[in-house]
Short mmCIF file of C-alpha atoms and ligand atoms in Angstrom, two decimals:
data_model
loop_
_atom_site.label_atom_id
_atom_site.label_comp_id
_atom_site.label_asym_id
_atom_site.label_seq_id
_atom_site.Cartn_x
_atom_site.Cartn_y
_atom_site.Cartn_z
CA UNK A 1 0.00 0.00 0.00
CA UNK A 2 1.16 3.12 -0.69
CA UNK A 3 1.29 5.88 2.28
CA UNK A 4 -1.27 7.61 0.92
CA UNK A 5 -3.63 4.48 0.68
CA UNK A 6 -2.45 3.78 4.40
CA UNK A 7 -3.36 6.83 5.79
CA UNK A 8 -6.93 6.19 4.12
CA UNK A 9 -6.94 2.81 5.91
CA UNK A 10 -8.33 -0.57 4.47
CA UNK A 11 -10.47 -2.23 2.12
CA UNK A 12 -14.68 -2.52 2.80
CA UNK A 13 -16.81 -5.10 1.23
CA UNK A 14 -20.24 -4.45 0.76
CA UNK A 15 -22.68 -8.11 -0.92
CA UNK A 16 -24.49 -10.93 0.59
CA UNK A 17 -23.57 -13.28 2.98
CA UNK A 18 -24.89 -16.85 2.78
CA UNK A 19 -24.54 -20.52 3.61
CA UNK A 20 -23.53 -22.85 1.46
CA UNK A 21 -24.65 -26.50 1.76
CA UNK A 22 -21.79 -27.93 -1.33
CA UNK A 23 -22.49 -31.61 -2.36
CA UNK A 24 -19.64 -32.43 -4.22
CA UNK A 25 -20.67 -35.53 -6.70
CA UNK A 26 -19.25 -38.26 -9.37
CA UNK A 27 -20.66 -36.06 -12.44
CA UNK A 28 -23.75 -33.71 -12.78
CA UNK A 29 -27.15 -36.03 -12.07
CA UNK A 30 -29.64 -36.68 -14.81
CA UNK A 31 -32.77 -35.06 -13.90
CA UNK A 32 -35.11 -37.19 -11.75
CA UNK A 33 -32.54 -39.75 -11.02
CA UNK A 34 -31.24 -40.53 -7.35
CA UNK A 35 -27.62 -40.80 -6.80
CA UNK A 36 -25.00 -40.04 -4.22
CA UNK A 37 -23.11 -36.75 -2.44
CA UNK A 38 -19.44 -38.59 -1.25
CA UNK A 39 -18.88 -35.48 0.83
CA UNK A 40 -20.71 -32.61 2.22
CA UNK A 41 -19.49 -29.19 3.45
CA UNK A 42 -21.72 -26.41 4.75
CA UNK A 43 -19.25 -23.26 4.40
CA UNK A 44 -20.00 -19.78 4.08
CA UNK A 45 -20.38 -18.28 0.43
CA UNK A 46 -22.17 -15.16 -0.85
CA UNK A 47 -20.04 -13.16 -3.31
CA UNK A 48 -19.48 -10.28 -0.63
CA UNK A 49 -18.28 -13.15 2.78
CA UNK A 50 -16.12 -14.97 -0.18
CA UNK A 51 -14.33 -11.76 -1.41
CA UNK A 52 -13.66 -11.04 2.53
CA UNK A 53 -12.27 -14.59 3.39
CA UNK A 54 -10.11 -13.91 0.17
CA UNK A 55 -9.29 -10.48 1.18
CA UNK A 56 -8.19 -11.74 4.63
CA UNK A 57 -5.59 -13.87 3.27
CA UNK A 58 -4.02 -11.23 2.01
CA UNK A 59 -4.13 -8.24 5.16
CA UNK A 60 -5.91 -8.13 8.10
CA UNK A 61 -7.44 -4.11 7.53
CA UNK A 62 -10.48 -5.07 5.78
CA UNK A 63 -13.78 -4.74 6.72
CA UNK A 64 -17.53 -5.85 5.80
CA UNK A 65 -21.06 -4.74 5.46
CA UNK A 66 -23.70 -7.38 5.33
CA UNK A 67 -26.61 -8.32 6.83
CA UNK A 68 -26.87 -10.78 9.25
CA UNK A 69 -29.69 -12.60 10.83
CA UNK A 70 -30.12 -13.56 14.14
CA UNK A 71 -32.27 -17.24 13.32
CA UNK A 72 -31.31 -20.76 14.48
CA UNK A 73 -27.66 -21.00 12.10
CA UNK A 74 -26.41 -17.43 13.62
CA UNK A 75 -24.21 -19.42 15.81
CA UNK A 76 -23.05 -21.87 13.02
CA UNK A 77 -22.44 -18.64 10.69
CA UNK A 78 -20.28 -16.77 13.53
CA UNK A 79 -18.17 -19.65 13.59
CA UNK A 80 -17.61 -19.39 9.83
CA UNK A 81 -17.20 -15.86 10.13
CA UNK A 82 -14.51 -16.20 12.82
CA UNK A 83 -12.92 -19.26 10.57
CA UNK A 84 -12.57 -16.45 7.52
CA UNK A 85 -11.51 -13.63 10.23
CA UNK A 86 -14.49 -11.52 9.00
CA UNK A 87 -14.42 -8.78 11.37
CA UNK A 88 -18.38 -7.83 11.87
CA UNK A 89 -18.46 -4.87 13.40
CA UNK A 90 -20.40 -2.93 11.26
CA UNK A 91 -22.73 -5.86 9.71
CA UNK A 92 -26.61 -5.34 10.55
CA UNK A 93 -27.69 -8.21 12.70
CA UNK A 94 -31.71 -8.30 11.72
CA UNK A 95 -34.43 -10.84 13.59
CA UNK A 96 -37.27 -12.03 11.98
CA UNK A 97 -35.20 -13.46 8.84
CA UNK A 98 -33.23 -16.22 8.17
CA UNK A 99 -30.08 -16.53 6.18
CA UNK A 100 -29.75 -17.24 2.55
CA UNK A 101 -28.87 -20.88 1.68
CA UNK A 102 -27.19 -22.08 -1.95
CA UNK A 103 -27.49 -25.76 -2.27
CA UNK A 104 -24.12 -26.58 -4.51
CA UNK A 105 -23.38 -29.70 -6.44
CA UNK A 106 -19.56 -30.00 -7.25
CA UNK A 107 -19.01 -32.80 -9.92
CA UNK A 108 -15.92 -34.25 -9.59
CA UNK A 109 -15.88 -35.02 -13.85
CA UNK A 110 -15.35 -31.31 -14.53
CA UNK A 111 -15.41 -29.44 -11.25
CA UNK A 112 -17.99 -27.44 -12.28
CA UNK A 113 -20.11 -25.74 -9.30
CA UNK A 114 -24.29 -25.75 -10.46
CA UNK A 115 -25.74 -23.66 -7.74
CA UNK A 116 -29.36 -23.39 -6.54
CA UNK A 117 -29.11 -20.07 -4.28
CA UNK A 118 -32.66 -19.28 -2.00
CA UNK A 119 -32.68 -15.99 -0.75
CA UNK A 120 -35.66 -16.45 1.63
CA UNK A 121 -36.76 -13.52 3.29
CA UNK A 122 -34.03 -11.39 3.83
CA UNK A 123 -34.04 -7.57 3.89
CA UNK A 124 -30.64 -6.42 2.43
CA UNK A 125 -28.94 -3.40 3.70
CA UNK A 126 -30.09 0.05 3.60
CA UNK A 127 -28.72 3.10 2.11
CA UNK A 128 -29.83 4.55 5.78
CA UNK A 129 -28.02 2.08 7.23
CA UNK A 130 -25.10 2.21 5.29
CA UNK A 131 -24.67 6.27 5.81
CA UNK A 132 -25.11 6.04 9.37
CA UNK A 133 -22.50 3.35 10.12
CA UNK A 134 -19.73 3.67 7.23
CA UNK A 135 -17.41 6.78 7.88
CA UNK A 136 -16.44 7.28 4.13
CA UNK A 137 -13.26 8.48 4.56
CA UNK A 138 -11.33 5.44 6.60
CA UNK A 139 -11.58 3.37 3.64
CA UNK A 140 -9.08 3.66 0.43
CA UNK A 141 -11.39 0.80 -1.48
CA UNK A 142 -15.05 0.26 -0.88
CA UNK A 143 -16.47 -2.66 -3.15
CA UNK A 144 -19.98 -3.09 -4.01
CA UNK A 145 -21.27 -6.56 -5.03
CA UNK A 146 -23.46 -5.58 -7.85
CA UNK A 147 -27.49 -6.78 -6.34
CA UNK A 148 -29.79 -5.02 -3.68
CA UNK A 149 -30.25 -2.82 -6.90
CA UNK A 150 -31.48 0.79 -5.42
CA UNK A 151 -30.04 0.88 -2.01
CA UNK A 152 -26.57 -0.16 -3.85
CA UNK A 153 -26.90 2.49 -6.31
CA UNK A 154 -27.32 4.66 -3.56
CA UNK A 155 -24.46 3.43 -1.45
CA UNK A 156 -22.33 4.42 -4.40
CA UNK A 157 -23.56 7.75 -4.77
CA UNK A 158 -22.75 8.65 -1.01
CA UNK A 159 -19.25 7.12 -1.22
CA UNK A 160 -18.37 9.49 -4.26
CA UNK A 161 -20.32 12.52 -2.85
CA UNK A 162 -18.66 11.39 0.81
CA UNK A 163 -14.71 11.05 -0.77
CA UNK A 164 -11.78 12.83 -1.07
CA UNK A 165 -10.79 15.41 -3.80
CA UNK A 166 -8.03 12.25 -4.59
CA UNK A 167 -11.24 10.47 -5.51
CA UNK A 168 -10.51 7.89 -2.29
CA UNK A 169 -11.75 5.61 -1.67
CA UNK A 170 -11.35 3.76 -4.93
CA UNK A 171 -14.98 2.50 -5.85
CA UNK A 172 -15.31 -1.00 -7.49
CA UNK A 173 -18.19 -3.00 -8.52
CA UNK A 174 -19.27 -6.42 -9.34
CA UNK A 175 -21.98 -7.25 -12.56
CA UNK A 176 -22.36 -10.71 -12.28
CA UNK A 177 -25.89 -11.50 -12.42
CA UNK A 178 -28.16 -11.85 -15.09
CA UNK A 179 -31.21 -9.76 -15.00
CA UNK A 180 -33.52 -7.65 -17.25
CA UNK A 181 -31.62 -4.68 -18.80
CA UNK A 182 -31.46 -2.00 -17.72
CA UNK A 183 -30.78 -2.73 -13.63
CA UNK A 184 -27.56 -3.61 -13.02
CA UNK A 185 -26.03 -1.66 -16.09
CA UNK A 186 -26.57 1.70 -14.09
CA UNK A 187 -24.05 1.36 -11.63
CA UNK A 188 -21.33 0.60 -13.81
CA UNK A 189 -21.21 4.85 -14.59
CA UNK A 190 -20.68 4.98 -11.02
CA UNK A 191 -17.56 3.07 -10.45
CA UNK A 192 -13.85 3.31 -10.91
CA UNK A 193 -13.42 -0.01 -11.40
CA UNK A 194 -16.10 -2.68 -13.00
CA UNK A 195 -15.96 -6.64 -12.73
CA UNK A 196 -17.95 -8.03 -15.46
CA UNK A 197 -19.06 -11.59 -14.98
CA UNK A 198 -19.04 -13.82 -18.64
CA UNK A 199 -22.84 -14.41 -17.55
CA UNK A 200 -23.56 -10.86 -18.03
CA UNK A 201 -21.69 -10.39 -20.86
CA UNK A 202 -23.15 -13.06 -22.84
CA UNK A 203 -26.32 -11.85 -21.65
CA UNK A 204 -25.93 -8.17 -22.94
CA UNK A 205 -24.53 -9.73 -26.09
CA UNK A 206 -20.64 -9.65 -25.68
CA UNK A 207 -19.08 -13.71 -26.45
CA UNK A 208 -15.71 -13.26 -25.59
CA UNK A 209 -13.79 -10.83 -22.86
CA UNK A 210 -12.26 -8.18 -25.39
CA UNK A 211 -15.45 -7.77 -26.85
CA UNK A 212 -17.08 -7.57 -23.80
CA UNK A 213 -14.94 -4.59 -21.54
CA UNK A 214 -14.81 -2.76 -25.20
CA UNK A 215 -18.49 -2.88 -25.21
CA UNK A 216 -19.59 -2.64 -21.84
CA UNK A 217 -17.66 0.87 -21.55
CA UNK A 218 -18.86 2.12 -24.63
CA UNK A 219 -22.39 1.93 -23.79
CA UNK A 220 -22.21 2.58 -20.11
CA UNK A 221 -18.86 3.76 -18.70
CA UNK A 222 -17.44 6.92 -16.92
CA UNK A 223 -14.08 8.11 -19.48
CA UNK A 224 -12.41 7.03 -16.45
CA UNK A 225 -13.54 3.41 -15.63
CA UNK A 226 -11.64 0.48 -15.84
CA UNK A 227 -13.76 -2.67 -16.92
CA UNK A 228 -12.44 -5.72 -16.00
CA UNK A 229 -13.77 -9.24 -17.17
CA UNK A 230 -13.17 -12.60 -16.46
CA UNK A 231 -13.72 -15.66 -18.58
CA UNK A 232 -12.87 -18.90 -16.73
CA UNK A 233 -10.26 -21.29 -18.25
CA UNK A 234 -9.42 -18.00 -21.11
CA UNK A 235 -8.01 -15.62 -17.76
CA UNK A 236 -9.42 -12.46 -17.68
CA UNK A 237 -8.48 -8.79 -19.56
CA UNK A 238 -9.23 -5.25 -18.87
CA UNK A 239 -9.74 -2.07 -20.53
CA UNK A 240 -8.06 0.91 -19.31
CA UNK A 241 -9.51 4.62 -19.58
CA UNK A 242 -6.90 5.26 -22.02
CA UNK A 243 -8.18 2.42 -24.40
CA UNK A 244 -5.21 -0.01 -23.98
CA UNK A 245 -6.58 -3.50 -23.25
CA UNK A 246 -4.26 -5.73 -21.41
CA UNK A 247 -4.95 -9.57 -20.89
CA UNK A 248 -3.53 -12.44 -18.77
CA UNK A 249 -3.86 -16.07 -19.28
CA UNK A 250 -5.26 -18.46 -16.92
CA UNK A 251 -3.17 -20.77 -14.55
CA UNK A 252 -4.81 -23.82 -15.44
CA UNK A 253 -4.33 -26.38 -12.57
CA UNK A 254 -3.60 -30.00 -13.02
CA UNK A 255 -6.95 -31.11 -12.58
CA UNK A 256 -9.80 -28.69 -12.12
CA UNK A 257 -11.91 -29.74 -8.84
CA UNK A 258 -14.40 -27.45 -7.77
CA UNK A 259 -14.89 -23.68 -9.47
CA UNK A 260 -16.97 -22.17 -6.61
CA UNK A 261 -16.32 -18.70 -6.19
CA UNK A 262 -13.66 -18.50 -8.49
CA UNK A 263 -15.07 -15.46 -9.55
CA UNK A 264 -15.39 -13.95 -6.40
CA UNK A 265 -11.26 -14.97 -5.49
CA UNK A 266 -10.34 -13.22 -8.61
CA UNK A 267 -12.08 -10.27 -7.83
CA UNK A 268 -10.84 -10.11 -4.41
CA UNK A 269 -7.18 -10.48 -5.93
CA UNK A 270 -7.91 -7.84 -8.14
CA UNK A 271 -8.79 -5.51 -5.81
CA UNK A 272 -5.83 -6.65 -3.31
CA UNK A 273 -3.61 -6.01 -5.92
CA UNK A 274 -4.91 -2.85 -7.81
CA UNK A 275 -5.25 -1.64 -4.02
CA UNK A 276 -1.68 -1.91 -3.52
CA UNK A 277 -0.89 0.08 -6.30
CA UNK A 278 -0.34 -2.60 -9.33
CA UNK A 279 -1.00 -2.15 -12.11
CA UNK A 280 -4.16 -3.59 -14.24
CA UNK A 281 -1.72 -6.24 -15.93
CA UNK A 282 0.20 -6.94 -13.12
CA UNK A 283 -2.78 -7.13 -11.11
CA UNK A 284 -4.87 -9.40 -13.84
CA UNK A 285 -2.02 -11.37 -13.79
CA UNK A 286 -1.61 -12.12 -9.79
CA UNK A 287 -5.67 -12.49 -9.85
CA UNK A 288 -5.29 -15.40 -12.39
CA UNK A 289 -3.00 -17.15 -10.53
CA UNK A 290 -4.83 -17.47 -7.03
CA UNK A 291 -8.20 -17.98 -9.06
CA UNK A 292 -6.28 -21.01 -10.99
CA UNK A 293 -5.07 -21.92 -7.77
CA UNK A 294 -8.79 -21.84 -6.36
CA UNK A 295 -10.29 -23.90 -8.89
CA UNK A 296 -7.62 -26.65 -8.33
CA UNK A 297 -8.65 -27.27 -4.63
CA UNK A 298 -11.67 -27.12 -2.64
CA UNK A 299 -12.81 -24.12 -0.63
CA UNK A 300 -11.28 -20.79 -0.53
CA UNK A 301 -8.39 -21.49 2.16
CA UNK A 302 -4.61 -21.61 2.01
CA UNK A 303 -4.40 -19.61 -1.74
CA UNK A 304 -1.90 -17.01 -0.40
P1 ADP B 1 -17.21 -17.17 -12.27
O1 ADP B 1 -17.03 -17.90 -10.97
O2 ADP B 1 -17.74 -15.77 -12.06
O3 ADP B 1 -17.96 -17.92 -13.32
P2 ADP B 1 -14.89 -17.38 -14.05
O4 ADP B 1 -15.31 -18.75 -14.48
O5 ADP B 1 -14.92 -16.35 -15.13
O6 ADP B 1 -15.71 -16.89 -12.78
O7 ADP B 1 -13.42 -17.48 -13.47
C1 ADP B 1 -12.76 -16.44 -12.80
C2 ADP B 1 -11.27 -16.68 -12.93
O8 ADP B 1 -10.97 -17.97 -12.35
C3 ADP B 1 -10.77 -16.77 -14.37
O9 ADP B 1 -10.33 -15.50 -14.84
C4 ADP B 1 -9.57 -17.71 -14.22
O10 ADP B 1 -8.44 -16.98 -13.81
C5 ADP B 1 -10.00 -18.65 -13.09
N1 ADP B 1 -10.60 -19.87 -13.64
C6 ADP B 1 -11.91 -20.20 -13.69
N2 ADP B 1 -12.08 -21.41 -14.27
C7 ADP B 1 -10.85 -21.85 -14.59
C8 ADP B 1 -10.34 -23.03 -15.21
N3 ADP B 1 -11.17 -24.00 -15.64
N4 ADP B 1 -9.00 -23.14 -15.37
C9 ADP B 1 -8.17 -22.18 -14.94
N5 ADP B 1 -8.57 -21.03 -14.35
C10 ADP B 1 -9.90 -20.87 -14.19
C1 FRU B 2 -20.38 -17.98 -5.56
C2 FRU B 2 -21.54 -17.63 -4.66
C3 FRU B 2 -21.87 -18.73 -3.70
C4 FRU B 2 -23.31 -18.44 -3.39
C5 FRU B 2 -23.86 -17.86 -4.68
C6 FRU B 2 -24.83 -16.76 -4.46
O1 FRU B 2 -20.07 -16.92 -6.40
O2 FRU B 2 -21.30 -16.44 -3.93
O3 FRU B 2 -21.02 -18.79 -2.57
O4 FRU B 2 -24.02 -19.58 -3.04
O5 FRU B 2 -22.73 -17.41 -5.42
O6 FRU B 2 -25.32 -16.26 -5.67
#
């Protein structure tokens, strides 16, 4: 980190947090067949807790803002918490909901990760709640997970109203999801830095990663966005405000395994390494090596 970025302080993570129940199987079932899970682990996942248990491997200054519930697997999700050293001071700890659970299947053929995700009832974080417990100015990076559409949008607009005249804290965002245009497209003007998912590409048109940060600035960036974009077993590339596109290849493992949140461990490299003042190539390039690492082991621990 530069001295700069340290007087600003750390890193803050704003997405969901959620259990994940991960059934990792021979190959991908037929459907309506009954076959076996050889092993079952119930970890925590959610974009936002896996970019944090990434983050953490990396420095110990980051922070989160989630929302928690206080239901019958609060105690199972503190231990998780405490396993990924996800400090929680500033989560919001609601009653009366109960916490998002994503039933995986891993197939051991391909290690490809199908994911059923129920959100339940949970009431995601408020821009009211956000204002009143995020001071703006300890953070050097704030990172939005890309969902909880208008309270998000909002979040973003009091960061860059709430910053420095050296435009700190950084703001990133994730687009990952697929939905309707236009939703998630409008926050990508309001970002410094924009992960672009190959899902969402595809889905606004855009089949490989050049095409996709070329076209995804075009039609919605700031002049001084970077757009990032990932496309599994290709690497990733980004496009820089000045035009230049840089790419890096993957680091394809031995045997693939299990590609759960390899997504969400590239962008957290991304941002650890942009953060501290890489640049985009250099960056791309350490991100694709602890995602490659990722998707040749299980879980998200022991990749730095
Ligand atoms: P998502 O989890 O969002 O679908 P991607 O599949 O695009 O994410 O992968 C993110 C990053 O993880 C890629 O840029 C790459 O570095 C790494 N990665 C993913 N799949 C593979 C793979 N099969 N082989 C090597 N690296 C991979
Ligand atoms: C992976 C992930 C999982 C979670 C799902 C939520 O990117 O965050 O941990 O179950 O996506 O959409």
């Amino acid at each position: 980190m530069s001295a700069e970025q340290e007087a600003h302080g750390g890193i803050l993570c704003v997405g969901l947090l959620c259990i994940d129940i991960v059934n990792f199987v021979e190959r991908f079932p037929a459907e309506d067949t009954d076959s076996r899970v050889h092993e079952q682990q119930w970890t925590l996942g959610g974009n936002g807790a896996n970019n944090m248990t990434v983050l953490n491997q990396f420095s110990s200054h980051n922070h989160f803002f989630t929302t928690l519930c206080n239901d019958a697997l609060y105690p199972m999700v503190q231990q998780l918490l405490l396993k990924s050293k996800i400090n929680t001071d500033l989560c919001i700890l609601r009653d009366d909901c109960a916490v998002p659970l994503s039933t995986v299947l891993v197939s051991d053929d391909t290690g490809s990760r199908t994911i059923l995700h129920y959100r339940g009832n949970l009431f995601e974080p408020t821009i009211d709640e956000f204002s009143r417990k995020i001071d703006v100015q300890r953070y050097s990076w704030i990172h939005f997970e890309g969902r909880n559409f208008d309270e998000t949008r909002k979040m973003m607009e009091h960061v860059r109203k709430h910053r420095g005249s050296d435009r700190l804290p950084r703001i990133s965002v994730e687009i990952e999801k697929v939905r309707p245009a236009p939703t998630l497209e409008q926050l990508i003007p309001g970002a410094d830095v924009v992960f672009l998912s190959k899902d969402f590409a595809r889905s606004r048109g855009f089949f490989d990663m050049e095409s996709a940060v070329n076209g995804v600035f075009g039609l919605f960036a700031s002049p001084e966005t970077t757009v990032v974009c990932a496309w599994a077993e290709l690497g990733a590339c980004a496009r820089l405000p000045d035009g230049t596109v840089v790419i890096a290849p993957a680091h394809s493992p031995s045997k693939v395994v299990d590609t759960l949140a390899a997504g969400d461990t590239f962008v957290a490299a991304m941002i650890h390494y942009m953060h501290g003042g890489a640049d985009a190539h250099t960056a791309l390039q350490g991100a694709c090596r602890i995602a490659g690492k990722k998707v040749g082991q299980r879980g998200l621990f022991g990749l730095v």
